[in-house]
């Protein structure tokens, strides 16, 4: 059994308790939908009521996105002396002439309000910061985790364990690995570059050098990469050819085919 930690993003509250039995897909935490937001045009641009109304560049019903100007203050000859720019996306609901508030209904996706359990298991810790699930369907590493989370069929590049030289690994990393999470012995920058170019879904390696960590940061690779030890690699053999997910946040490998 493995203790899988799940950190709660800011604003989320747990919906479960210690001792609860979970199935994959169960909602374990939730946050409230964002409320309508407003910006005061009069205060923001230091304008009178009548001036503030004329400064608006958007009307009720208009859609706005981050970077859009919603109000502009102009000088005597039309020179822009100040503006208010949106930092959110949504639809303008109304402009309140008395208060000077421009009210926006913000966009959100329903899925962004729920946190889903990725595994079956039992809750052993639950608070406003973290939920821990005891499960047979995850392996947690203490190694380096890079990139963003991703999933795919687990492909074990056996040649990389038979001969750990970089040239050998690079040679055998071929189309068999496309769209898959690749377990191999050593992750090098050359392997990262080739994997990224041919469409590998992610890498799990026993050896990841500090140069490779710097390289990924410089290239801004989104490819998930996780460092594990040899014991975890042996356990992963039982998941060969099954769909798995690398969760970068928890440094875990989660079995998706159950």
PDB file of C-alpha atoms in Angstrom:
ATOM      1  CA  UNK A   1       0.000   0.000   0.000  1.00  0.00           C
ATOM      2  CA  UNK A   2       1.131   3.545  -0.753  1.00  0.00           C
ATOM      3  CA  UNK A   3       0.210   6.821   0.927  1.00  0.00           C
ATOM      4  CA  UNK A   4      -0.713   9.180  -1.928  1.00  0.00           C
ATOM      5  CA  UNK A   5      -0.697  12.854  -0.857  1.00  0.00           C
ATOM      6  CA  UNK A   6      -3.011  15.282  -2.653  1.00  0.00           C
ATOM      7  CA  UNK A   7      -2.441  18.966  -1.904  1.00  0.00           C
ATOM      8  CA  UNK A   8      -5.571  21.121  -1.913  1.00  0.00           C
ATOM      9  CA  UNK A   9      -5.331  24.245  -4.111  1.00  0.00           C
ATOM     10  CA  UNK A  10      -6.187  27.557  -2.459  1.00  0.00           C
ATOM     11  CA  UNK A  11      -9.911  27.983  -1.874  1.00  0.00           C
ATOM     12  CA  UNK A  12     -10.760  24.255  -1.907  1.00  0.00           C
ATOM     13  CA  UNK A  13     -12.530  22.540   1.000  1.00  0.00           C
ATOM     14  CA  UNK A  14     -12.615  18.749   1.524  1.00  0.00           C
ATOM     15  CA  UNK A  15     -15.879  16.852   1.073  1.00  0.00           C
ATOM     16  CA  UNK A  16     -14.639  13.617   2.651  1.00  0.00           C
ATOM     17  CA  UNK A  17     -13.429  12.424   6.044  1.00  0.00           C
ATOM     18  CA  UNK A  18     -10.746  10.148   7.446  1.00  0.00           C
ATOM     19  CA  UNK A  19     -11.794   6.522   7.014  1.00  0.00           C
ATOM     20  CA  UNK A  20     -13.857   7.099   3.871  1.00  0.00           C
ATOM     21  CA  UNK A  21     -13.430   4.555   1.082  1.00  0.00           C
ATOM     22  CA  UNK A  22     -12.921   6.131  -2.329  1.00  0.00           C
ATOM     23  CA  UNK A  23     -13.333   5.080  -5.922  1.00  0.00           C
ATOM     24  CA  UNK A  24     -11.559   6.744  -8.862  1.00  0.00           C
ATOM     25  CA  UNK A  25     -13.489   9.803 -10.024  1.00  0.00           C
ATOM     26  CA  UNK A  26     -15.085  10.614  -6.668  1.00  0.00           C
ATOM     27  CA  UNK A  27     -15.199  14.346  -5.847  1.00  0.00           C
ATOM     28  CA  UNK A  28     -13.020  14.807  -2.774  1.00  0.00           C
ATOM     29  CA  UNK A  29     -12.840  18.621  -2.539  1.00  0.00           C
ATOM     30  CA  UNK A  30     -14.680  21.610  -3.920  1.00  0.00           C
ATOM     31  CA  UNK A  31     -14.445  25.363  -4.146  1.00  0.00           C
ATOM     32  CA  UNK A  32     -17.141  27.964  -4.625  1.00  0.00           C
ATOM     33  CA  UNK A  33     -17.749  29.423  -8.055  1.00  0.00           C
ATOM     34  CA  UNK A  34     -16.089  32.815  -8.471  1.00  0.00           C
ATOM     35  CA  UNK A  35     -18.348  35.750  -7.651  1.00  0.00           C
ATOM     36  CA  UNK A  36     -19.057  38.720  -9.904  1.00  0.00           C
ATOM     37  CA  UNK A  37     -16.184  41.170  -9.858  1.00  0.00           C
ATOM     38  CA  UNK A  38     -16.262  44.930 -10.192  1.00  0.00           C
ATOM     39  CA  UNK A  39     -13.883  47.797 -10.805  1.00  0.00           C
ATOM     40  CA  UNK A  40     -14.633  51.410  -9.889  1.00  0.00           C
ATOM     41  CA  UNK A  41     -14.058  53.613 -12.921  1.00  0.00           C
ATOM     42  CA  UNK A  42     -14.470  56.886 -11.023  1.00  0.00           C
ATOM     43  CA  UNK A  43     -11.825  56.001  -8.446  1.00  0.00           C
ATOM     44  CA  UNK A  44      -9.522  54.198 -10.846  1.00  0.00           C
ATOM     45  CA  UNK A  45      -9.231  57.137 -13.236  1.00  0.00           C
ATOM     46  CA  UNK A  46     -10.169  59.947 -10.813  1.00  0.00           C
ATOM     47  CA  UNK A  47     -13.149  61.052 -12.864  1.00  0.00           C
ATOM     48  CA  UNK A  48     -16.543  62.552 -12.088  1.00  0.00           C
ATOM     49  CA  UNK A  49     -19.747  60.545 -12.621  1.00  0.00           C
ATOM     50  CA  UNK A  50     -20.386  62.033 -16.038  1.00  0.00           C
ATOM     51  CA  UNK A  51     -16.756  61.690 -17.110  1.00  0.00           C
ATOM     52  CA  UNK A  52     -16.539  58.086 -15.928  1.00  0.00           C
ATOM     53  CA  UNK A  53     -19.544  57.041 -18.031  1.00  0.00           C
ATOM     54  CA  UNK A  54     -17.974  58.561 -21.149  1.00  0.00           C
ATOM     55  CA  UNK A  55     -14.620  56.861 -20.416  1.00  0.00           C
ATOM     56  CA  UNK A  56     -16.059  53.358 -20.850  1.00  0.00           C
ATOM     57  CA  UNK A  57     -14.908  51.430 -23.906  1.00  0.00           C
ATOM     58  CA  UNK A  58     -17.131  48.435 -23.228  1.00  0.00           C
ATOM     59  CA  UNK A  59     -20.885  48.064 -22.750  1.00  0.00           C
ATOM     60  CA  UNK A  60     -23.129  45.596 -20.888  1.00  0.00           C
ATOM     61  CA  UNK A  61     -23.190  42.314 -22.781  1.00  0.00           C
ATOM     62  CA  UNK A  62     -19.689  42.762 -24.188  1.00  0.00           C
ATOM     63  CA  UNK A  63     -17.140  39.985 -23.613  1.00  0.00           C
ATOM     64  CA  UNK A  64     -13.771  40.957 -22.179  1.00  0.00           C
ATOM     65  CA  UNK A  65     -10.462  39.116 -21.875  1.00  0.00           C
ATOM     66  CA  UNK A  66      -7.260  39.786 -19.927  1.00  0.00           C
ATOM     67  CA  UNK A  67      -5.508  42.802 -21.468  1.00  0.00           C
ATOM     68  CA  UNK A  68      -8.669  44.444 -22.834  1.00  0.00           C
ATOM     69  CA  UNK A  69      -9.145  48.119 -21.999  1.00  0.00           C
ATOM     70  CA  UNK A  70     -12.487  48.745 -20.316  1.00  0.00           C
ATOM     71  CA  UNK A  71     -12.087  52.480 -19.722  1.00  0.00           C
ATOM     72  CA  UNK A  72      -9.798  55.219 -21.030  1.00  0.00           C
ATOM     73  CA  UNK A  73      -9.108  58.706 -19.644  1.00  0.00           C
ATOM     74  CA  UNK A  74      -8.211  61.212 -22.344  1.00  0.00           C
ATOM     75  CA  UNK A  75      -6.759  64.702 -22.210  1.00  0.00           C
ATOM     76  CA  UNK A  76      -7.948  67.836 -23.997  1.00  0.00           C
ATOM     77  CA  UNK A  77      -6.513  66.818 -27.370  1.00  0.00           C
ATOM     78  CA  UNK A  78      -7.404  63.150 -27.139  1.00  0.00           C
ATOM     79  CA  UNK A  79      -4.120  62.010 -25.622  1.00  0.00           C
ATOM     80  CA  UNK A  80      -4.576  58.992 -23.349  1.00  0.00           C
ATOM     81  CA  UNK A  81      -3.739  59.964 -19.775  1.00  0.00           C
ATOM     82  CA  UNK A  82      -4.809  56.738 -18.093  1.00  0.00           C
ATOM     83  CA  UNK A  83      -6.687  53.496 -18.649  1.00  0.00           C
ATOM     84  CA  UNK A  84      -8.121  50.501 -16.828  1.00  0.00           C
ATOM     85  CA  UNK A  85      -7.217  47.074 -18.224  1.00  0.00           C
ATOM     86  CA  UNK A  86      -9.036  43.845 -17.461  1.00  0.00           C
ATOM     87  CA  UNK A  87      -7.144  41.054 -15.699  1.00  0.00           C
ATOM     88  CA  UNK A  88     -10.014  38.556 -16.071  1.00  0.00           C
ATOM     89  CA  UNK A  89     -12.250  37.093 -18.761  1.00  0.00           C
ATOM     90  CA  UNK A  90     -16.021  37.299 -18.651  1.00  0.00           C
ATOM     91  CA  UNK A  91     -19.078  39.290 -19.718  1.00  0.00           C
ATOM     92  CA  UNK A  92     -19.951  42.815 -18.566  1.00  0.00           C
ATOM     93  CA  UNK A  93     -23.229  42.724 -16.628  1.00  0.00           C
ATOM     94  CA  UNK A  94     -23.815  46.397 -15.912  1.00  0.00           C
ATOM     95  CA  UNK A  95     -22.363  49.791 -15.209  1.00  0.00           C
ATOM     96  CA  UNK A  96     -23.617  51.447 -12.014  1.00  0.00           C
ATOM     97  CA  UNK A  97     -23.751  55.188 -12.667  1.00  0.00           C
ATOM     98  CA  UNK A  98     -24.224  56.134  -9.035  1.00  0.00           C
ATOM     99  CA  UNK A  99     -21.252  54.191  -7.704  1.00  0.00           C
ATOM    100  CA  UNK A 100     -19.032  54.086 -10.802  1.00  0.00           C
ATOM    101  CA  UNK A 101     -18.697  50.282 -10.596  1.00  0.00           C
ATOM    102  CA  UNK A 102     -18.329  48.218 -13.758  1.00  0.00           C
ATOM    103  CA  UNK A 103     -19.578  44.705 -12.883  1.00  0.00           C
ATOM    104  CA  UNK A 104     -18.297  41.599 -14.697  1.00  0.00           C
ATOM    105  CA  UNK A 105     -19.565  38.007 -14.560  1.00  0.00           C
ATOM    106  CA  UNK A 106     -16.336  36.008 -14.624  1.00  0.00           C
ATOM    107  CA  UNK A 107     -15.799  32.850 -16.680  1.00  0.00           C
ATOM    108  CA  UNK A 108     -15.152  29.498 -15.039  1.00  0.00           C
ATOM    109  CA  UNK A 109     -15.330  25.830 -15.932  1.00  0.00           C
ATOM    110  CA  UNK A 110     -17.376  23.524 -13.743  1.00  0.00           C
ATOM    111  CA  UNK A 111     -14.457  21.083 -13.656  1.00  0.00           C
ATOM    112  CA  UNK A 112     -12.259  23.770 -12.101  1.00  0.00           C
ATOM    113  CA  UNK A 113     -14.510  23.777  -9.022  1.00  0.00           C
ATOM    114  CA  UNK A 114     -14.006  20.098  -8.201  1.00  0.00           C
ATOM    115  CA  UNK A 115     -11.025  17.984  -7.183  1.00  0.00           C
ATOM    116  CA  UNK A 116     -11.346  14.331  -8.201  1.00  0.00           C
ATOM    117  CA  UNK A 117      -9.739  11.292  -6.594  1.00  0.00           C
ATOM    118  CA  UNK A 118      -7.404   9.652  -9.148  1.00  0.00           C
ATOM    119  CA  UNK A 119      -7.354   6.314  -7.331  1.00  0.00           C
ATOM    120  CA  UNK A 120      -9.336   3.883  -5.228  1.00  0.00           C
ATOM    121  CA  UNK A 121      -8.325   3.740  -1.588  1.00  0.00           C
ATOM    122  CA  UNK A 122      -8.966   4.817   1.991  1.00  0.00           C
ATOM    123  CA  UNK A 123      -8.591   8.338   3.380  1.00  0.00           C
ATOM    124  CA  UNK A 124      -6.003   8.407   6.171  1.00  0.00           C
ATOM    125  CA  UNK A 125      -5.541  12.193   6.480  1.00  0.00           C
ATOM    126  CA  UNK A 126      -7.886  15.027   5.611  1.00  0.00           C
ATOM    127  CA  UNK A 127      -7.585  18.728   6.403  1.00  0.00           C
ATOM    128  CA  UNK A 128      -7.835  22.055   4.595  1.00  0.00           C
ATOM    129  CA  UNK A 129      -4.349  21.665   3.126  1.00  0.00           C
ATOM    130  CA  UNK A 130      -3.923  18.015   2.244  1.00  0.00           C
ATOM    131  CA  UNK A 131      -5.711  14.725   1.681  1.00  0.00           C
ATOM    132  CA  UNK A 132      -3.800  11.444   1.940  1.00  0.00           C
ATOM    133  CA  UNK A 133      -5.186   8.291   0.326  1.00  0.00           C
ATOM    134  CA  UNK A 134      -3.877   4.825   1.177  1.00  0.00           C
ATOM    135  CA  UNK A 135      -3.962   2.929  -2.104  1.00  0.00           C
ATOM    136  CA  UNK A 136      -2.566  -0.019  -4.057  1.00  0.00           C
ATOM    137  CA  UNK A 137      -2.777   1.905  -7.314  1.00  0.00           C
ATOM    138  CA  UNK A 138      -0.025   4.499  -6.904  1.00  0.00           C
ATOM    139  CA  UNK A 139       3.722   4.636  -6.319  1.00  0.00           C
ATOM    140  CA  UNK A 140       5.279   7.733  -4.765  1.00  0.00           C
ATOM    141  CA  UNK A 141       8.859   8.810  -5.443  1.00  0.00           C
ATOM    142  CA  UNK A 142      11.230  10.979  -3.449  1.00  0.00           C
ATOM    143  CA  UNK A 143      13.130  11.954  -6.593  1.00  0.00           C
ATOM    144  CA  UNK A 144      13.002  14.957  -8.890  1.00  0.00           C
ATOM    145  CA  UNK A 145       9.762  15.746 -10.745  1.00  0.00           C
ATOM    146  CA  UNK A 146       9.755  18.090 -13.745  1.00  0.00           C
ATOM    147  CA  UNK A 147       7.308  19.371 -16.354  1.00  0.00           C
ATOM    148  CA  UNK A 148       3.545  18.963 -16.118  1.00  0.00           C
ATOM    149  CA  UNK A 149       1.453  15.900 -15.327  1.00  0.00           C
ATOM    150  CA  UNK A 150       0.653  13.513 -18.180  1.00  0.00           C
ATOM    151  CA  UNK A 151      -0.461   9.980 -18.918  1.00  0.00           C
ATOM    152  CA  UNK A 152      -0.008   7.172 -21.392  1.00  0.00           C
ATOM    153  CA  UNK A 153       0.691   3.451 -21.719  1.00  0.00           C
ATOM    154  CA  UNK A 154       3.772   2.366 -19.755  1.00  0.00           C
ATOM    155  CA  UNK A 155       6.573   1.310 -22.093  1.00  0.00           C
ATOM    156  CA  UNK A 156       9.738  -0.176 -20.568  1.00  0.00           C
ATOM    157  CA  UNK A 157      12.819   0.510 -22.681  1.00  0.00           C
ATOM    158  CA  UNK A 158      14.605  -2.685 -21.707  1.00  0.00           C
ATOM    159  CA  UNK A 159      17.672  -1.944 -23.848  1.00  0.00           C
ATOM    160  CA  UNK A 160      18.479   1.028 -21.601  1.00  0.00           C
ATOM    161  CA  UNK A 161      18.891  -1.325 -18.623  1.00  0.00           C
ATOM    162  CA  UNK A 162      20.964  -3.876 -20.530  1.00  0.00           C
ATOM    163  CA  UNK A 163      23.443  -1.221 -21.663  1.00  0.00           C
ATOM    164  CA  UNK A 164      23.171   2.091 -19.800  1.00  0.00           C
ATOM    165  CA  UNK A 165      25.299   4.094 -22.246  1.00  0.00           C
ATOM    166  CA  UNK A 166      23.630   7.240 -23.572  1.00  0.00           C
ATOM    167  CA  UNK A 167      24.177   6.271 -27.225  1.00  0.00           C
ATOM    168  CA  UNK A 168      22.463   2.917 -26.718  1.00  0.00           C
ATOM    169  CA  UNK A 169      19.406   4.495 -25.081  1.00  0.00           C
ATOM    170  CA  UNK A 170      19.131   7.127 -27.774  1.00  0.00           C
ATOM    171  CA  UNK A 171      19.336   4.515 -30.527  1.00  0.00           C
ATOM    172  CA  UNK A 172      16.563   2.319 -29.111  1.00  0.00           C
ATOM    173  CA  UNK A 173      14.221   5.207 -28.285  1.00  0.00           C
ATOM    174  CA  UNK A 174      12.049   4.866 -31.382  1.00  0.00           C
ATOM    175  CA  UNK A 175       8.446   4.856 -32.572  1.00  0.00           C
ATOM    176  CA  UNK A 176       7.537   2.190 -30.016  1.00  0.00           C
ATOM    177  CA  UNK A 177       7.641   5.012 -27.459  1.00  0.00           C
ATOM    178  CA  UNK A 178       5.328   7.469 -29.243  1.00  0.00           C
ATOM    179  CA  UNK A 179       2.441   8.559 -26.996  1.00  0.00           C
ATOM    180  CA  UNK A 180       3.725   6.444 -24.094  1.00  0.00           C
ATOM    181  CA  UNK A 181       5.237   6.942 -20.650  1.00  0.00           C
ATOM    182  CA  UNK A 182       8.751   5.536 -21.033  1.00  0.00           C
ATOM    183  CA  UNK A 183      10.572   3.834 -18.153  1.00  0.00           C
ATOM    184  CA  UNK A 184      14.315   3.843 -18.804  1.00  0.00           C
ATOM    185  CA  UNK A 185      17.552   3.805 -16.848  1.00  0.00           C
ATOM    186  CA  UNK A 186      19.122   7.196 -17.595  1.00  0.00           C
ATOM    187  CA  UNK A 187      17.476  10.409 -18.789  1.00  0.00           C
ATOM    188  CA  UNK A 188      19.848  12.642 -20.758  1.00  0.00           C
ATOM    189  CA  UNK A 189      19.245  15.914 -22.566  1.00  0.00           C
ATOM    190  CA  UNK A 190      19.565  14.062 -25.871  1.00  0.00           C
ATOM    191  CA  UNK A 191      16.894  11.589 -24.764  1.00  0.00           C
ATOM    192  CA  UNK A 192      14.668  14.467 -23.639  1.00  0.00           C
ATOM    193  CA  UNK A 193      15.071  16.264 -26.949  1.00  0.00           C
ATOM    194  CA  UNK A 194      14.364  13.177 -29.047  1.00  0.00           C
ATOM    195  CA  UNK A 195      11.454  12.107 -26.860  1.00  0.00           C
ATOM    196  CA  UNK A 196       9.896  15.543 -27.070  1.00  0.00           C
ATOM    197  CA  UNK A 197      10.273  15.603 -30.870  1.00  0.00           C
ATOM    198  CA  UNK A 198       8.753  12.155 -31.533  1.00  0.00           C
ATOM    199  CA  UNK A 199       5.820  12.583 -29.133  1.00  0.00           C
ATOM    200  CA  UNK A 200       6.746  10.644 -26.017  1.00  0.00           C
ATOM    201  CA  UNK A 201       4.142  11.269 -23.272  1.00  0.00           C
ATOM    202  CA  UNK A 202       6.670  11.301 -20.410  1.00  0.00           C
ATOM    203  CA  UNK A 203       9.796   9.775 -18.909  1.00  0.00           C
ATOM    204  CA  UNK A 204      10.454   7.818 -15.723  1.00  0.00           C
ATOM    205  CA  UNK A 205      14.151   7.334 -15.038  1.00  0.00           C
ATOM    206  CA  UNK A 206      16.480   6.046 -12.354  1.00  0.00           C
ATOM    207  CA  UNK A 207      19.207   8.570 -13.177  1.00  0.00           C
ATOM    208  CA  UNK A 208      18.516  12.232 -14.025  1.00  0.00           C
ATOM    209  CA  UNK A 209      21.583  14.447 -13.844  1.00  0.00           C
ATOM    210  CA  UNK A 210      21.577  18.076 -12.645  1.00  0.00           C
ATOM    211  CA  UNK A 211      22.449  19.222 -16.165  1.00  0.00           C
ATOM    212  CA  UNK A 212      19.227  17.681 -17.467  1.00  0.00           C
ATOM    213  CA  UNK A 213      17.212  19.501 -14.811  1.00  0.00           C
ATOM    214  CA  UNK A 214      18.731  22.824 -15.860  1.00  0.00           C
ATOM    215  CA  UNK A 215      18.230  21.926 -19.532  1.00  0.00           C
ATOM    216  CA  UNK A 216      14.493  21.265 -19.055  1.00  0.00           C
ATOM    217  CA  UNK A 217      14.092  24.582 -17.288  1.00  0.00           C
ATOM    218  CA  UNK A 218      15.854  26.464 -20.054  1.00  0.00           C
ATOM    219  CA  UNK A 219      13.878  24.762 -22.829  1.00  0.00           C
ATOM    220  CA  UNK A 220      10.616  25.066 -20.890  1.00  0.00           C
ATOM    221  CA  UNK A 221       9.683  21.445 -21.650  1.00  0.00           C
ATOM    222  CA  UNK A 222       6.193  20.494 -20.478  1.00  0.00           C
ATOM    223  CA  UNK A 223       7.010  16.791 -20.789  1.00  0.00           C
ATOM    224  CA  UNK A 224       6.538  15.067 -17.398  1.00  0.00           C
ATOM    225  CA  UNK A 225       9.774  13.572 -16.072  1.00  0.00           C
ATOM    226  CA  UNK A 226      10.046  11.671 -12.791  1.00  0.00           C
ATOM    227  CA  UNK A 227      13.104  10.254 -11.045  1.00  0.00           C
ATOM    228  CA  UNK A 228      12.617   6.963  -9.158  1.00  0.00           C
ATOM    229  CA  UNK A 229      14.828   4.396  -7.432  1.00  0.00           C
ATOM    230  CA  UNK A 230      15.482   0.819  -8.532  1.00  0.00           C
ATOM    231  CA  UNK A 231      12.948  -0.644  -6.089  1.00  0.00           C
ATOM    232  CA  UNK A 232      10.144   1.416  -7.627  1.00  0.00           C
ATOM    233  CA  UNK A 233      11.338   0.463 -11.104  1.00  0.00           C
ATOM    234  CA  UNK A 234      10.965  -3.229 -10.201  1.00  0.00           C
ATOM    235  CA  UNK A 235       7.443  -2.613  -8.883  1.00  0.00           C
ATOM    236  CA  UNK A 236       6.535  -0.814 -12.091  1.00  0.00           C
ATOM    237  CA  UNK A 237       7.277  -3.930 -14.114  1.00  0.00           C
ATOM    238  CA  UNK A 238       3.896  -5.286 -12.982  1.00  0.00           C
ATOM    239  CA  UNK A 239       2.240  -2.285 -14.704  1.00  0.00           C
ATOM    240  CA  UNK A 240       3.966  -2.873 -18.037  1.00  0.00           C
ATOM    241  CA  UNK A 241       1.752  -1.920 -21.023  1.00  0.00           C
ATOM    242  CA  UNK A 242      -0.921  -0.505 -18.709  1.00  0.00           C
ATOM    243  CA  UNK A 243      -2.080   3.101 -18.730  1.00  0.00           C
ATOM    244  CA  UNK A 244      -0.407   5.201 -16.044  1.00  0.00           C
ATOM    245  CA  UNK A 245      -0.211   8.858 -15.106  1.00  0.00           C
ATOM    246  CA  UNK A 246       2.784  10.825 -13.860  1.00  0.00           C
ATOM    247  CA  UNK A 247       1.493  13.318 -11.309  1.00  0.00           C
ATOM    248  CA  UNK A 248       4.297  15.857 -10.971  1.00  0.00           C
ATOM    249  CA  UNK A 249       2.800  17.628  -7.948  1.00  0.00           C
ATOM    250  CA  UNK A 250       2.719  14.527  -5.737  1.00  0.00           C
ATOM    251  CA  UNK A 251       5.750  12.911  -7.458  1.00  0.00           C
ATOM    252  CA  UNK A 252       3.667   9.834  -8.043  1.00  0.00           C
ATOM    253  CA  UNK A 253       2.870   7.274 -10.716  1.00  0.00           C
ATOM    254  CA  UNK A 254      -0.831   6.419 -10.741  1.00  0.00           C
ATOM    255  CA  UNK A 255      -2.267   3.279 -12.331  1.00  0.00           C
ATOM    256  CA  UNK A 256      -5.204   4.184 -14.586  1.00  0.00           C
ATOM    257  CA  UNK A 257      -6.072   0.662 -15.834  1.00  0.00           C
ATOM    258  CA  UNK A 258      -7.680  -1.113 -12.887  1.00  0.00           C
TER     259      UNK A 258
END
